[in-house]
XYZ file of C-alpha atoms in Angstrom:
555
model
C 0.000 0.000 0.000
C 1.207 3.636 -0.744
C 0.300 6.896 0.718
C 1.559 10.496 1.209
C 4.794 9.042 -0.181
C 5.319 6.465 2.151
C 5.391 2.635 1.875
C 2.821 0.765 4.079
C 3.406 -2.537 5.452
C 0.610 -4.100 7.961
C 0.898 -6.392 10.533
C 4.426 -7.404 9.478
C 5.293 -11.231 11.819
C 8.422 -10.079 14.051
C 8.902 -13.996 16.100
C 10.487 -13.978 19.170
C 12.593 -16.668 20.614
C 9.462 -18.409 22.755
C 7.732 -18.650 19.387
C 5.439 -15.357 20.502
C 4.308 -13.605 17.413
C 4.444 -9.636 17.743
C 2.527 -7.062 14.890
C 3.822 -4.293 13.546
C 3.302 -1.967 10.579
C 5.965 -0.301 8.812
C 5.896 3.185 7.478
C 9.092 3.166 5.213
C 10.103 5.810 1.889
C 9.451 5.097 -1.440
C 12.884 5.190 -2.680
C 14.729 2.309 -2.513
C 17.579 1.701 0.128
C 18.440 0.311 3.674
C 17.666 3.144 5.954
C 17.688 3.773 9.967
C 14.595 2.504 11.938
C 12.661 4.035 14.385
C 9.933 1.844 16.088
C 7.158 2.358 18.968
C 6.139 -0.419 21.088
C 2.744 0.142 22.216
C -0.323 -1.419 24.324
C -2.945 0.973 22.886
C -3.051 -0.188 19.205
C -0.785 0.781 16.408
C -3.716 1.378 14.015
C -4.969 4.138 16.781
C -4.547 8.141 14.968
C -3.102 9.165 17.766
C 0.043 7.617 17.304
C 0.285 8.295 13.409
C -0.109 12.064 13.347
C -1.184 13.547 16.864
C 1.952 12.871 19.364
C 4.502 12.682 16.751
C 4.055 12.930 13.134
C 4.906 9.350 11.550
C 4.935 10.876 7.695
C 7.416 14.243 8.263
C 10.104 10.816 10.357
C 9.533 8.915 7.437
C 10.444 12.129 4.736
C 13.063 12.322 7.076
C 14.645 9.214 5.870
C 13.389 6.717 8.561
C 11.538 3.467 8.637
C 9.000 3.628 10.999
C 7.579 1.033 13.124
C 4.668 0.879 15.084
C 4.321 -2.269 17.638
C 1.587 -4.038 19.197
C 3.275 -5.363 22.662
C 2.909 -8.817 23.370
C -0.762 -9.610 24.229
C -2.152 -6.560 22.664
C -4.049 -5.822 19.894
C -2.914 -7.447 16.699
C 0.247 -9.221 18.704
C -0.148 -12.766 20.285
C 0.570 -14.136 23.962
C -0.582 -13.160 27.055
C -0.080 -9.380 28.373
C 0.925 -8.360 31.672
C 1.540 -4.942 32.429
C 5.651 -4.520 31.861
C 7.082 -7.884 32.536
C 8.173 -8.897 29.862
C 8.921 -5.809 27.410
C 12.506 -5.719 28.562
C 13.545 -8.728 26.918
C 10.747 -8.717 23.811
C 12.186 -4.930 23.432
C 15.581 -6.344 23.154
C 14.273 -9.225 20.623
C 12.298 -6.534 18.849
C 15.051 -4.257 17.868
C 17.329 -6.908 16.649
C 14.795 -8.005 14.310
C 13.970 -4.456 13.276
C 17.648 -3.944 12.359
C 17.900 -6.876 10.566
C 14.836 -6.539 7.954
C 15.961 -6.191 4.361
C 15.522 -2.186 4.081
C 17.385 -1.659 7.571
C 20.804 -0.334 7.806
C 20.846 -2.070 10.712
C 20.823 1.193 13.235
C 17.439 1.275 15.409
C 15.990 4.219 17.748
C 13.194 3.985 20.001
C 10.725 6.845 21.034
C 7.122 6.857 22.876
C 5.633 8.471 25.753
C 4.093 7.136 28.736
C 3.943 3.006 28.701
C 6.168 3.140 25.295
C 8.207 5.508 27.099
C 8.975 2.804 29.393
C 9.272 -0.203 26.626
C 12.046 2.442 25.743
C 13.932 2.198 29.085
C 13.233 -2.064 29.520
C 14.806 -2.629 26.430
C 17.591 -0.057 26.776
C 18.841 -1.979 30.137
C 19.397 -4.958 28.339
C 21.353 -3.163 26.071
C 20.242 -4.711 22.587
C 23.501 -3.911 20.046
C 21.240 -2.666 17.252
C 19.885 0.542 19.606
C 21.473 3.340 18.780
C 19.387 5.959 20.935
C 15.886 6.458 22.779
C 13.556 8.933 23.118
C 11.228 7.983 26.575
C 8.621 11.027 26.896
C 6.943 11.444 29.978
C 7.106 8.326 31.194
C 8.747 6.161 34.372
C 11.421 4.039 35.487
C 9.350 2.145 38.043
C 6.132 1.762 37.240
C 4.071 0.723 39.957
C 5.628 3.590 42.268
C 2.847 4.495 44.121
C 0.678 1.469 43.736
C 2.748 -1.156 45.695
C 4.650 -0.451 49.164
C 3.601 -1.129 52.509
C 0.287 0.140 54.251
C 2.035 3.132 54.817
C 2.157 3.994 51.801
C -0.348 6.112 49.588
C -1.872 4.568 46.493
C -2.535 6.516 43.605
C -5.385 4.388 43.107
C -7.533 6.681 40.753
C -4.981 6.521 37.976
C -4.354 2.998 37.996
C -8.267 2.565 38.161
C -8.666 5.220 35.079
C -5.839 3.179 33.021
C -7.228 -0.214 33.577
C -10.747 0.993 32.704
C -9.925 3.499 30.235
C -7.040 1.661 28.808
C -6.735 -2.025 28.825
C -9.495 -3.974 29.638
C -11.292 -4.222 26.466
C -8.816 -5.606 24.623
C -8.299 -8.025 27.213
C -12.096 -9.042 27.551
C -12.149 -9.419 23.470
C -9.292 -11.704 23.664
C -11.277 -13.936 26.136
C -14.536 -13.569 23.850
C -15.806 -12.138 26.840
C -16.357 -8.585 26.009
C -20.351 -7.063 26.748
C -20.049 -3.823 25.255
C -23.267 -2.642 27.024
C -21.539 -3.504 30.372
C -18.554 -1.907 29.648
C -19.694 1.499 28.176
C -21.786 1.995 31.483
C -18.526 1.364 33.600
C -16.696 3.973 31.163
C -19.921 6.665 31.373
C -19.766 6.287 35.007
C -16.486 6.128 35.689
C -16.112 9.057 37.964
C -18.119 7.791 40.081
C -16.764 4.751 40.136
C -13.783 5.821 41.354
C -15.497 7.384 44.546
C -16.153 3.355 44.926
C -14.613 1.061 47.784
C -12.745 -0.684 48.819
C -10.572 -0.723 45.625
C -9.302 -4.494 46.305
C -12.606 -5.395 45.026
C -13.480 -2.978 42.815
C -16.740 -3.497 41.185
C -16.379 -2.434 37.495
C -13.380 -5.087 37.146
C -14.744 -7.596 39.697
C -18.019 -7.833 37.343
C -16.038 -7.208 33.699
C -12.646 -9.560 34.666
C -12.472 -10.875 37.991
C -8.958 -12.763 37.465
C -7.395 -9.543 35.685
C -4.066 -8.257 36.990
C -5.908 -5.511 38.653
C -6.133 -7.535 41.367
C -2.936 -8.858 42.146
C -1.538 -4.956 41.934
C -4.650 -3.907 44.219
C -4.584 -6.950 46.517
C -1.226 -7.001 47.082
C -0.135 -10.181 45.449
C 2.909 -8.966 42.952
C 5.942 -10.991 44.644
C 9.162 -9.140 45.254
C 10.649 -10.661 42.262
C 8.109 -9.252 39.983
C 8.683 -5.791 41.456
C 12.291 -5.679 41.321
C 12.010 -7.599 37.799
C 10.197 -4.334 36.477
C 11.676 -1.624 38.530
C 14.601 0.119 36.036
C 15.838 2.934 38.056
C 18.671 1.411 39.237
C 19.767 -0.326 36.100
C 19.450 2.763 34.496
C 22.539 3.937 35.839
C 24.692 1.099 33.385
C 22.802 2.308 30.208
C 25.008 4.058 27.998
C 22.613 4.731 24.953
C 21.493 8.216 24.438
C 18.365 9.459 25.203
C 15.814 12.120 24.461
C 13.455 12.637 28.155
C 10.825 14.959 27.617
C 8.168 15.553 30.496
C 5.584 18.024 30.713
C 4.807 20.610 34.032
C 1.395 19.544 34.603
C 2.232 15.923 33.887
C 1.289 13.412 36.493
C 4.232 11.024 35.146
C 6.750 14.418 35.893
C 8.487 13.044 38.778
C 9.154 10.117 37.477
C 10.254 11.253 34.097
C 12.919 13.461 36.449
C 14.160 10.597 38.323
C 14.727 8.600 35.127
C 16.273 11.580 34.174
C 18.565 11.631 36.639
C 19.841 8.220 37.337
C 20.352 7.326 33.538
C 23.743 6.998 32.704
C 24.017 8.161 29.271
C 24.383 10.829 27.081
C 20.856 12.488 27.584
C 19.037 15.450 26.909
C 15.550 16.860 28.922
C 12.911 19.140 27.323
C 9.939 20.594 29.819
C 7.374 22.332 28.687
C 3.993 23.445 29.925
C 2.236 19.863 28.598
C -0.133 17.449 30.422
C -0.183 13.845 29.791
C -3.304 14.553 27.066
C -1.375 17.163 24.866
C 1.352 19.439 24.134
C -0.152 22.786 22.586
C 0.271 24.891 25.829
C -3.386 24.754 26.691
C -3.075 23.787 30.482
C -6.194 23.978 32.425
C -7.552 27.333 32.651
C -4.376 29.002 31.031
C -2.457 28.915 27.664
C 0.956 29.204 27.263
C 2.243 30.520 23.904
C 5.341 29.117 22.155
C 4.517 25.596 23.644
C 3.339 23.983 20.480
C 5.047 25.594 17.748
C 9.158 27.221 17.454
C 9.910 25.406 20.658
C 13.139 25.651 22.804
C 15.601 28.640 22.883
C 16.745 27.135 19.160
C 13.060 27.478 17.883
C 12.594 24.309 16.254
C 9.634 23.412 14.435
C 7.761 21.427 17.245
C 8.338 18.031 19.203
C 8.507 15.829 15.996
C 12.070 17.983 14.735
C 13.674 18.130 17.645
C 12.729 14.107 17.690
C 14.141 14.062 14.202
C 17.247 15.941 14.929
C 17.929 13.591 18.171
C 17.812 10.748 16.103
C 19.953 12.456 13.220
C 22.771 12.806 16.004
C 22.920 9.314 16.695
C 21.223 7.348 13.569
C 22.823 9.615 10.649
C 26.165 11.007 12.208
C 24.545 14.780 11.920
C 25.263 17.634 13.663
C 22.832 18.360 16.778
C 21.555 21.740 16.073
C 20.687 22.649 19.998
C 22.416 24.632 21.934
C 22.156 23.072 25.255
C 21.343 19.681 26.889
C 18.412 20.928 29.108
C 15.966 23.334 27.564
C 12.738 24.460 30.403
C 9.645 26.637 28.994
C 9.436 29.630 31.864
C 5.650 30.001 32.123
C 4.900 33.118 33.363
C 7.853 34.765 30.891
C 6.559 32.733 28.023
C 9.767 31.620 26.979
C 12.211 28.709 26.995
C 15.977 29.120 28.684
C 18.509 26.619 28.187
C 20.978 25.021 30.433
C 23.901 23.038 30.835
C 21.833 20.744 33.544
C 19.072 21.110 35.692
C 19.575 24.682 37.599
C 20.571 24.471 41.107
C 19.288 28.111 42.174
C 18.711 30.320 45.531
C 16.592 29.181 48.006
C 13.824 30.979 50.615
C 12.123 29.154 53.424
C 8.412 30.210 54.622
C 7.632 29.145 57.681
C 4.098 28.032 58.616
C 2.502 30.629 61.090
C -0.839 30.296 62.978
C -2.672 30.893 66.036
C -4.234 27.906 65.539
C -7.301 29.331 63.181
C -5.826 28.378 59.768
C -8.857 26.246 58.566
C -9.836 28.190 55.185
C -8.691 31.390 53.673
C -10.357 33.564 55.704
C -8.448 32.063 58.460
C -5.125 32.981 60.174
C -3.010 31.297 58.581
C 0.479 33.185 56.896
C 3.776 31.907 56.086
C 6.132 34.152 57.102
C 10.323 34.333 56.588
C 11.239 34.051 60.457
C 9.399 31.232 62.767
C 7.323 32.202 65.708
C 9.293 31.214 68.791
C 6.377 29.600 70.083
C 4.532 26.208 69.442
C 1.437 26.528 68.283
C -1.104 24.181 66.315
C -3.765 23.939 64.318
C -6.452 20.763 63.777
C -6.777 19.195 60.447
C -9.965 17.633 59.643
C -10.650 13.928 58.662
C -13.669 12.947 57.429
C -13.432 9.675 55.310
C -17.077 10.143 54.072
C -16.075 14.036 52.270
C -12.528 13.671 51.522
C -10.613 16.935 49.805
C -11.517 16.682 46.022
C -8.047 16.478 43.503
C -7.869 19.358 41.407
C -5.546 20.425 38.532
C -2.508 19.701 38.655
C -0.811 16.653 37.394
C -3.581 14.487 37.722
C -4.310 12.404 35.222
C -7.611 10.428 36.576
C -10.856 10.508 34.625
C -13.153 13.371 35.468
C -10.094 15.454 36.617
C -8.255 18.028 33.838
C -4.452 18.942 34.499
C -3.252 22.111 34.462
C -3.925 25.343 35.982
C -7.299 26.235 37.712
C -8.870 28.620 40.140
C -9.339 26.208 43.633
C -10.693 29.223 45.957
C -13.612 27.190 46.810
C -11.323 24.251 48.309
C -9.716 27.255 50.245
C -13.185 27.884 51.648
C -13.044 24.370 53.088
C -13.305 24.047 57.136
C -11.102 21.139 56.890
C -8.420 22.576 54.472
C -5.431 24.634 56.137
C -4.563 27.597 54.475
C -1.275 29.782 54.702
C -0.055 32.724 52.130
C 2.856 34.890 51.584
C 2.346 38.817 51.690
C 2.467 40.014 48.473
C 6.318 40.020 46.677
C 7.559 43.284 46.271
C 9.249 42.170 42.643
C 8.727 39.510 40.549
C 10.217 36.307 40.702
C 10.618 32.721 38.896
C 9.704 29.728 41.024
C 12.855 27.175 39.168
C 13.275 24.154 40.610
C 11.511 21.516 42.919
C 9.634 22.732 45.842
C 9.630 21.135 49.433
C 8.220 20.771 53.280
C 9.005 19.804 56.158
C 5.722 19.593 57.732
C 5.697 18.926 61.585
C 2.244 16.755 62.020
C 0.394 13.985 64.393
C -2.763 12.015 64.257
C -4.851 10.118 66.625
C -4.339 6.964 64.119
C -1.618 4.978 63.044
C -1.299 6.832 59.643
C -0.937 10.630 58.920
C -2.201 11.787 55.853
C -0.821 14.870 54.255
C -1.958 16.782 50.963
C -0.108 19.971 50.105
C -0.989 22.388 47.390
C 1.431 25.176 46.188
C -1.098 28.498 44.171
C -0.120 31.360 42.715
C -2.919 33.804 44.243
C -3.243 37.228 42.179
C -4.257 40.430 43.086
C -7.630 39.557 42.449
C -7.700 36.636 45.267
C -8.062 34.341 42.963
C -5.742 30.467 44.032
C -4.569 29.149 40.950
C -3.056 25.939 41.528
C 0.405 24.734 40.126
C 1.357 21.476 41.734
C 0.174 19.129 44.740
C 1.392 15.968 46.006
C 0.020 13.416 48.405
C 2.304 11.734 51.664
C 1.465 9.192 54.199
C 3.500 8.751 57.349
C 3.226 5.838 59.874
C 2.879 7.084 63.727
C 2.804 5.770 67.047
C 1.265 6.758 69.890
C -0.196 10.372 67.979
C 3.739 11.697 68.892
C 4.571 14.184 66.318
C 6.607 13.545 63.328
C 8.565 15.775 60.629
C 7.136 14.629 57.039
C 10.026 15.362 54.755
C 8.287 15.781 51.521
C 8.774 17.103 47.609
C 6.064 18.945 46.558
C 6.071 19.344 43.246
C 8.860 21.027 39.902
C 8.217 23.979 38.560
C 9.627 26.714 36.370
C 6.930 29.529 36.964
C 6.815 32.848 37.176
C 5.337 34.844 40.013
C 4.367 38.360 39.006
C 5.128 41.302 41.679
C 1.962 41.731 43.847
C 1.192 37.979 43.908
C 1.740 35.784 46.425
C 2.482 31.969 47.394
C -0.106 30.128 48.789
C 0.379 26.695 50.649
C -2.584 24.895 51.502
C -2.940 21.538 53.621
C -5.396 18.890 53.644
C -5.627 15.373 54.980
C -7.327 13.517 51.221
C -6.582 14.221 47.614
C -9.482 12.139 46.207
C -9.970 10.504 44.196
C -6.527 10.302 43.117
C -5.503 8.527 46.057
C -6.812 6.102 48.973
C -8.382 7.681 51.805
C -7.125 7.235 55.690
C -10.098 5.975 57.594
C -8.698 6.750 60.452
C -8.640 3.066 62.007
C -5.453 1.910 60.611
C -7.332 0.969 57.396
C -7.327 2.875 53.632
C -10.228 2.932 51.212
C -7.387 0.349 48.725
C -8.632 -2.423 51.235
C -11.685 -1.607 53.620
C -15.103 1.275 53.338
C -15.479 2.027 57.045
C -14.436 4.981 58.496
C -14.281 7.456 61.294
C -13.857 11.298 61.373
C -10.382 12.617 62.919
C -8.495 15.290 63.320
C -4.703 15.282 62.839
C -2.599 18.219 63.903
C -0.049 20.507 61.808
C 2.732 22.644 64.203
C 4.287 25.933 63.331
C 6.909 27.650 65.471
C 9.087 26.848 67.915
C 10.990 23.277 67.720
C 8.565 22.270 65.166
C 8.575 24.878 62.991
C 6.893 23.756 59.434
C 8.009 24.949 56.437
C 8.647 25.031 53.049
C 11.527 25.270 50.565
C 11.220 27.523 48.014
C 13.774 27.519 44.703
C 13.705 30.669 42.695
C 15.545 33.421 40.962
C 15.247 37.142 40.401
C 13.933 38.427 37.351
């Protein structure tokens, strides 16, 4: 078949050594020749738009002078064998690009790129180090992939996203490859979904319970995945012996952003990182309730075309022998300025601390709550309401949960919240960029054996209005209600803060329905319903002076 001068090939047979038979189709030029590959392995079907022309744009790679593959995992779609959620795509990635580089119109030199799950069939297959792969390109995407849905029962699940991936995502391919699939059933768990997720006790969460009671969901939300399989399919350590090149690129109101930064960090090799104001669902600079111009189009301080060139020119680099037309390894769009900057590596920058002030009134925004440059001297505390039944609703953000947009958006009305805590800054007498990852050191105690803590970071303008940039969720284990210091990383920005604004912290005890809720008996909503209301207690001043940590610079 040909079309817009390419060459298609569908549902090419790629055999693995256990006999497995993988799917692909091949976008290749019309000339003839042995050319460079690029291929994306995929669980969300290669014949899906999205992954033709939306993300990256599979005709200008293959004018380029690339073949092009797109790859049905194993399991998935058009591919054979049974899927599992990243087990085996380190080794079938390896497999795969040897047998990309050795069909007839490969020069034998093979590239990876992807975002998200095929960001992380990128990373499997670069730690076994297949001799074929020549560089990556992992967008937005994760080293360990459970992260915050396995641990210990101190640990918070982010139990809305896995729920809105399985549902959203995977499960009806999985039910049509057991001839099981009730499309009538399905759509009313997809229309419904958001309220679904309000649903518990996750472990036997109804939508899969009635659509595919013996899916992996279960061993993931029961706590069944041995310690084998988790260190089988954790990469972040192994990342640090990878020596291939690769192209991170992560978005600021991505959920997957701090894991795309600690990829980042511990990989090895040569490596480049692009952030720009993206979510997971697209990269044209529409974030919530704001836009950010230059996001889509003449991106990075070099102005290229948009995220398929500078894909093309990372690949030139390392495919063709070209010459890498950027300036610098680490390029960061400033919202706020509008702009990208460029840097050598990730900026290490100044530092201010705001301490958490209160009488002890700091419920809501029209309480007394401040955070101020020097501590009070004394101890002083204020009570931070529980109540398992009307948790704290997520908002903006990286989010990524059905129901729930990323980005930025006006939360004044969680600020109006009796059991939200709310400090702010006085307004700053000159503007200043926010560059860097933010953090706390939250003094806290609860009457149960688990603390929960949700903290918030706004930008408030003149107008009062809270527009949120980032939020994280932390669970500590206590005993005896003694207070503890949560040591926590709120969130990375690069974000500008205009004079006359000022920097809002706000605390609650649920982010939901993001993650599992403390019942306040020991028990989360991942593995019980019943609940109590509690109060937990944040400190300011004294020897347990809260706080947070503040990276910025002066514009």
């Amino acid at each position: 078949m040909k079309a817009h001068n390419l060459l298609i090939d569908k549902n090419i047979i790629c055999e693995l050594s256990d006999g497995t038979i993988l799917r692909s189709d091949v976008y290749r030029p019309t000339e003839a020749g042995e050319f460079p590959v690029l291929m994306l392995r995929l669980p969300y079907n290669k014949e899906t738009p999205r992954y033709y022309n939306e993300y990256l744009e599979v005709p200008r790679m293959v004018e380029a002078g690339y073949v092009v593959i797109l790859q049905d995992v194993r399991g998935r779609y058009a591919s054979d064998g049974e899927f599992y959620p990243f087990v085996h795509e380190g080794k079938d990635g390896y497999e795969a690009v040897e047998w990309a580089a050795r069909l007839p119109f490969s020069n034998g030199k093979v590239g990876l790129f992807g975002m998200s799950y095929h960001g992380y069939t990128q990373l499997a297959a670069a730690v076994e180090q297949p001799p074929s792969l020549k560089a990556i390109a992992p967008v937005m995407t994760m080293a360990d992939p459970f992260g915050d849905m396995i641990g210990t029962g101190s640990t918070p699940h982010a139990i809305g996203k896995f729920e809105t991936w399985v549902l959203g995502s995977i499960i009806e391919d999985q039910l049509k490859r057991k001839n099981q699939l009730d499309d009538l059933q399905l759509n009313h768990y997809l229309e419904h979904i958001t309220e679904y997720l309000h649903e518990a006790p996750a472990s036997q969460w109804s939508p899969m319970k009635n659509l595919d009671p013996d899916s992996f969901f279960f061993d993931v939300m029961q706590g069944r995945l041995d310690d084998h399989f988790i260190e089988r399919v954790q990469l972040e350590s192994q990342l640090r012996d990878v020596d291939i090149p690769a192209l991170f690129m992560g978005g600021w109101f991505d959920a997957l952003l701090p894991q795309t930064l600690q990829a980042y960090k511990a990989y090895h090799g040569e490596k480049m990182l692009w952030i720009g104001p993206w979510t997971h669902e697209q990269m044209t600079g529409h974030a919530g309730e704001k836009f950010f111009e230059g996001a889509a189009k003449n991106i990075g301080v070099d102005q290229i075309t948009d995220p398929t060139k500078v894909h093309i020119q990372w690949f030139d680099k390392w495919l063709k022998d070209k010459p890498l037309y950027i300036q610098k390894p680490v390029q960061l769009y400033l919202m706020g300025q509008q702009k990208w900057a460029a840097y050598d590596e990730f900026p290490i920058v100044k530092q201010q601390e705001y301490f958490l002030e209160s009488n002890g009134k700091s419920q809501t925004s029209a309480g007394d709550g401040k955070l101020v440059s020097i501590p009070s001297c004394q101890v002083t505390e204020s009570s931070l309401t529980l109540d398992p039944y009307n948790p704290v609703p997520t908002r903006g953000g990286g989010s990524l949960i059905a129901g729930v947009d990323s980005g930025i958006f006006d939360i004044n009305d969680l600020h109006e919240r009796n059991d939200v805590l709310v400090y702010t800054t006085k307004p700053i007498s000159n503007d200043i960029q926010l560059l860097g990852t933010l953090k706390a050191e939250i003094w806290c105690s609860s009457p149960t054996s688990l603390c929960d803590i949700s903290l918030r970071i706004a930008d408030v303008d003149p107008s009062g209005r809270a527009w949120v940039l980032m939020h994280s969720f932390h669970r500590e284990k206590v005993i005896d209600s003694h207070p503890i210091c949560l040591l926590a990383e709120i969130g990375t920005t690069a974000y500008t803060l205009p004079k006359g604004h000022q920097i809002r912290l706000d605390i609650a005890a649920s982010n939901a329905p993001l993650y599992d809720i403390n019942l306040n008996n020991g028990k989360t909503t991942k593995t019980h319903k019943d609940g109590v209301v509690a109060n937990e207690t944040i400190y300011h001043g004294g020897k347990m002076a809260s706080k947070i940590i503040v990276p910025f610079t002066m514009i």
